PDB file of C-alpha atoms in Angstrom:
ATOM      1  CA  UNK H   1       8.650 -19.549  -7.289  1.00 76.00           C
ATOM      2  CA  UNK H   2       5.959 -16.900  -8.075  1.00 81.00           C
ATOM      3  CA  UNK H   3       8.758 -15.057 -10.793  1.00 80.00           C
ATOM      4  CA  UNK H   4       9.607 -18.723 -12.371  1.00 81.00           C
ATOM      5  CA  UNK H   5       5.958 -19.214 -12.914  1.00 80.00           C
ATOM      6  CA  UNK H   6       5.411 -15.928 -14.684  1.00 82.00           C
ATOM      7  CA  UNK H   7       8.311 -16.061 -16.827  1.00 83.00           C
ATOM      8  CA  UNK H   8       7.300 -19.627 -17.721  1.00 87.00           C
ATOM      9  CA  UNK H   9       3.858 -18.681 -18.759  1.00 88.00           C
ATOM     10  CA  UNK H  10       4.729 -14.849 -20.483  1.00 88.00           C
ATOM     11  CA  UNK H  11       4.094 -15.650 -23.592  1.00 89.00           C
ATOM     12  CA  UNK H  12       0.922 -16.647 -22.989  1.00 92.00           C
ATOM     13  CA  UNK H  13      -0.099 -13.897 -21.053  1.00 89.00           C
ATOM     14  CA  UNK H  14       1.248 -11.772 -23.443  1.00 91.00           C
ATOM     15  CA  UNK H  15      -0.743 -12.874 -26.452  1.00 92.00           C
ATOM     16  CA  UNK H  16      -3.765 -12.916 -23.943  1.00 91.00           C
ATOM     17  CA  UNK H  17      -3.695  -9.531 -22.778  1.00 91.00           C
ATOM     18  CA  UNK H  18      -2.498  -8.091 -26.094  1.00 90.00           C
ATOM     19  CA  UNK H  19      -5.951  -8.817 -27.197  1.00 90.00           C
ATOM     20  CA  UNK H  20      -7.476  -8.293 -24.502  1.00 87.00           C
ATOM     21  CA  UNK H  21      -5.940  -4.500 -24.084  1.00 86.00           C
ATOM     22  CA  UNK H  22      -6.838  -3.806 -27.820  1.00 85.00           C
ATOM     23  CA  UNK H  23     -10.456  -4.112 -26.857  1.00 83.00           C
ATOM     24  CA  UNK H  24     -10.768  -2.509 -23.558  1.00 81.00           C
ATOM     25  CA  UNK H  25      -8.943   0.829 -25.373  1.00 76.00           C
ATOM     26  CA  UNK H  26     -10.593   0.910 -28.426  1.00 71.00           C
ATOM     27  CA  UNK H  27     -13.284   2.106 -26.086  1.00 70.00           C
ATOM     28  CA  UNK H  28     -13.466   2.825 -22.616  1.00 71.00           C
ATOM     29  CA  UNK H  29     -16.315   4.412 -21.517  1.00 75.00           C
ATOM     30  CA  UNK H  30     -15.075   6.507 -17.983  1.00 74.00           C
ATOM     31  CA  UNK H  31     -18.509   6.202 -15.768  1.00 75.00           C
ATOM     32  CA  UNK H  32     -20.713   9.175 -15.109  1.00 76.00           C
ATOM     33  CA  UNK H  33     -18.328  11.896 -13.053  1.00 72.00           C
ATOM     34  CA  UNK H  34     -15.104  10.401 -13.512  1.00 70.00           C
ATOM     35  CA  UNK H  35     -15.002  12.558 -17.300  1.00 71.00           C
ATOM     36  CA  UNK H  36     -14.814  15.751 -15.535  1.00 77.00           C
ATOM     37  CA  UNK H  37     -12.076  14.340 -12.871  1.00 80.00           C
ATOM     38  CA  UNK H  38      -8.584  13.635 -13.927  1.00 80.00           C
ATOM     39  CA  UNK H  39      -7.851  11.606 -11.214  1.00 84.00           C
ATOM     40  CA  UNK H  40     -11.163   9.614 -11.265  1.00 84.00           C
ATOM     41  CA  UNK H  41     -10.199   8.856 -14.675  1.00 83.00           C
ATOM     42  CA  UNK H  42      -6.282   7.429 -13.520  1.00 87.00           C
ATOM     43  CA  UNK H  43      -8.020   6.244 -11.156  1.00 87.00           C
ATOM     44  CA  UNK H  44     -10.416   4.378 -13.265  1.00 86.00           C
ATOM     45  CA  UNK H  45      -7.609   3.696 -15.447  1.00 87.00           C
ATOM     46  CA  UNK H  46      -5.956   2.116 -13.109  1.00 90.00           C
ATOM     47  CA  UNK H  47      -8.360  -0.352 -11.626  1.00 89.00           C
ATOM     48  CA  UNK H  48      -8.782  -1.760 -15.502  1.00 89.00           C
ATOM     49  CA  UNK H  49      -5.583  -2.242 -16.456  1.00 91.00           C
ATOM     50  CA  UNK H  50      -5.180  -4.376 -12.455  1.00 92.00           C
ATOM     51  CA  UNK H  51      -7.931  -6.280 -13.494  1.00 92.00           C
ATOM     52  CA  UNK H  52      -7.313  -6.682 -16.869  1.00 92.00           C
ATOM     53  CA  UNK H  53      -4.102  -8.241 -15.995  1.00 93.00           C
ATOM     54  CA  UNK H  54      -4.981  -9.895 -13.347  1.00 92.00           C
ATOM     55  CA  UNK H  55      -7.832 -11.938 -15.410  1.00 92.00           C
ATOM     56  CA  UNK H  56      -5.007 -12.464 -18.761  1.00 93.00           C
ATOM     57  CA  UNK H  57      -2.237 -13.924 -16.313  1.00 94.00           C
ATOM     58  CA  UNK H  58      -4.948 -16.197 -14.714  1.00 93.00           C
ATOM     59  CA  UNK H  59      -6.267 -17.254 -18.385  1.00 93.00           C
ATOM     60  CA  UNK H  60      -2.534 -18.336 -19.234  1.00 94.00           C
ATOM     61  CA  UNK H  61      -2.579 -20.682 -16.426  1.00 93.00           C
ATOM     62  CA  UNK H  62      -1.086 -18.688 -13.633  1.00 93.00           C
ATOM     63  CA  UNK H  63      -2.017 -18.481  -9.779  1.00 93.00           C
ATOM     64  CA  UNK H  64      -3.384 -16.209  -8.099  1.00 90.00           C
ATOM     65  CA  UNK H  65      -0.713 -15.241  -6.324  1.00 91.00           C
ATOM     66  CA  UNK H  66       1.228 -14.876  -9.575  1.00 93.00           C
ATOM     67  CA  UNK H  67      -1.568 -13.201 -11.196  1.00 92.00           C
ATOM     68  CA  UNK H  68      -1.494 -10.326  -8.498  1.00 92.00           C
ATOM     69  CA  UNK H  69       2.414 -10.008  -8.343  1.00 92.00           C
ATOM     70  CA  UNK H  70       2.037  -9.284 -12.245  1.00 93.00           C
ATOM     71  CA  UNK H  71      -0.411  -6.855 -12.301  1.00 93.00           C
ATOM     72  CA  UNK H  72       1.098  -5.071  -9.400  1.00 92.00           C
ATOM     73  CA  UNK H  73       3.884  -4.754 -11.589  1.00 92.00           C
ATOM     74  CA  UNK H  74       2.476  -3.435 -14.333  1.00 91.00           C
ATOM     75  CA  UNK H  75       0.726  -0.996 -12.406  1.00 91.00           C
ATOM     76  CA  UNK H  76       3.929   0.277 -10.906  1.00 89.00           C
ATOM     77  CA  UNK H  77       4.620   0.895 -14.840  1.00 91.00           C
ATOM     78  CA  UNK H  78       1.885   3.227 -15.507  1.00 88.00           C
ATOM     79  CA  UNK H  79       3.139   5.817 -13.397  1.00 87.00           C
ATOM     80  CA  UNK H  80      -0.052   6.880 -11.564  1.00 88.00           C
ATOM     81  CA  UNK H  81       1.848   8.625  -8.740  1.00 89.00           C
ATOM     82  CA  UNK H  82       2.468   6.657  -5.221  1.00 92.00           C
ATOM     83  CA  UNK H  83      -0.828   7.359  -3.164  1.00 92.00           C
ATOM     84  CA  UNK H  84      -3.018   6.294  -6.076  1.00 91.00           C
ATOM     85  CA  UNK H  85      -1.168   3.322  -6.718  1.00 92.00           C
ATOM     86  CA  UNK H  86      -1.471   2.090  -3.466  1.00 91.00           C
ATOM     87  CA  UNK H  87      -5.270   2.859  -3.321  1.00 89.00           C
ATOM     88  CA  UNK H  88      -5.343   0.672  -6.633  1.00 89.00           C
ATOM     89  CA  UNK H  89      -3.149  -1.836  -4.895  1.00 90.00           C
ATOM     90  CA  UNK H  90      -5.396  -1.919  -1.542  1.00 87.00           C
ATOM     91  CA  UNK H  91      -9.043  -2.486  -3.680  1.00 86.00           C
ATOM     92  CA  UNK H  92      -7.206  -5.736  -4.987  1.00 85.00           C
ATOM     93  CA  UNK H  93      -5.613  -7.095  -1.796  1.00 83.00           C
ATOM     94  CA  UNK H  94      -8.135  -8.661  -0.772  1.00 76.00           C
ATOM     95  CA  UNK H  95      -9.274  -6.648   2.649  1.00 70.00           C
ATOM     96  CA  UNK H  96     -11.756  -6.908   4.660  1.00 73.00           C
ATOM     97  CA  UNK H  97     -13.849  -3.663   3.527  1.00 74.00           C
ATOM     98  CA  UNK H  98     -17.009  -4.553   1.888  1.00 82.00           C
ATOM     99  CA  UNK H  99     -16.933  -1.431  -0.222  1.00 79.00           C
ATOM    100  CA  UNK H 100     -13.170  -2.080  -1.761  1.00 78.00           C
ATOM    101  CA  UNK H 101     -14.065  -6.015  -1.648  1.00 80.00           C
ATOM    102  CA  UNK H 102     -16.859  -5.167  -3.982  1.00 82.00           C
ATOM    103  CA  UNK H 103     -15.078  -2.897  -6.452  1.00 79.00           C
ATOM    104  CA  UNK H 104     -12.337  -5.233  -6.884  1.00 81.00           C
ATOM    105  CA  UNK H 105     -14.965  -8.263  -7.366  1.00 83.00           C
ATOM    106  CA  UNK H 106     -16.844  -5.930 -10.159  1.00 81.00           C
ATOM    107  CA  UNK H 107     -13.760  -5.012 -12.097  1.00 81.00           C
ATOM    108  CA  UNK H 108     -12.648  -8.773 -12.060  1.00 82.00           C
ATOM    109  CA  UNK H 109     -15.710 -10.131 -13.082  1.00 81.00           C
ATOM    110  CA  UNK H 110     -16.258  -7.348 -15.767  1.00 79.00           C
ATOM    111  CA  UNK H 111     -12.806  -7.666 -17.112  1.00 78.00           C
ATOM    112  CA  UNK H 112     -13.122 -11.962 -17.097  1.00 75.00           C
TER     113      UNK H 112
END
């Protein structure tokens, strides 16, 4: 159900996060210590692109559930190495610690 919805409502993404991604790059001010860290900075990386995907699927009309499965995907693309993935994964998933809970609400409310 979940890969019927995305593929019924790609295009829209698409054309949402095309734009979207354009701006975000153009310039993307790493916060203070992450410059001098590599992998703050995939790390960083990382947590942006989630989010902005996350926020462009949901825009073109897609669940939540769909929305996550997506950007999961697409981080799986970027080739961040396994453990950092899953860290990036984990902030997103919803748990129960504050601190992750926090980060992931910050990035999604940023990116929206």
């Amino acid at each position: 159900m979940i890969l019927f919805e995305v593929f019924k409502k790609r295009g829209k993404f698409l054309a949402i996060f095309k734009q979207c991604w354009e701006v975000v790059v153009d310039d993307m001010p790493y916060p203070e210590g992450a410059e001098q860290d590599s992998r703050q900075k995939l790390a960083y990386f990382g947590m942006i692109a989630y989010s902005l995907v996350y926020e462009s699927a949901v825009a073109a009309g897609m669940s939540a559930s769909a929305a996550h499965y997506l950007a999961r995907m697409q981080l799986g693309k970027y080739k961040l190495g396994r453990d950092l993935t899953s860290a990036i994964e984990a902030i997103f998933s919803g748990s129960e610690n504050e601190e992750e809970s926090a980060c992931a609400e910050l990035f999604l409310d940023r990116v929206s």
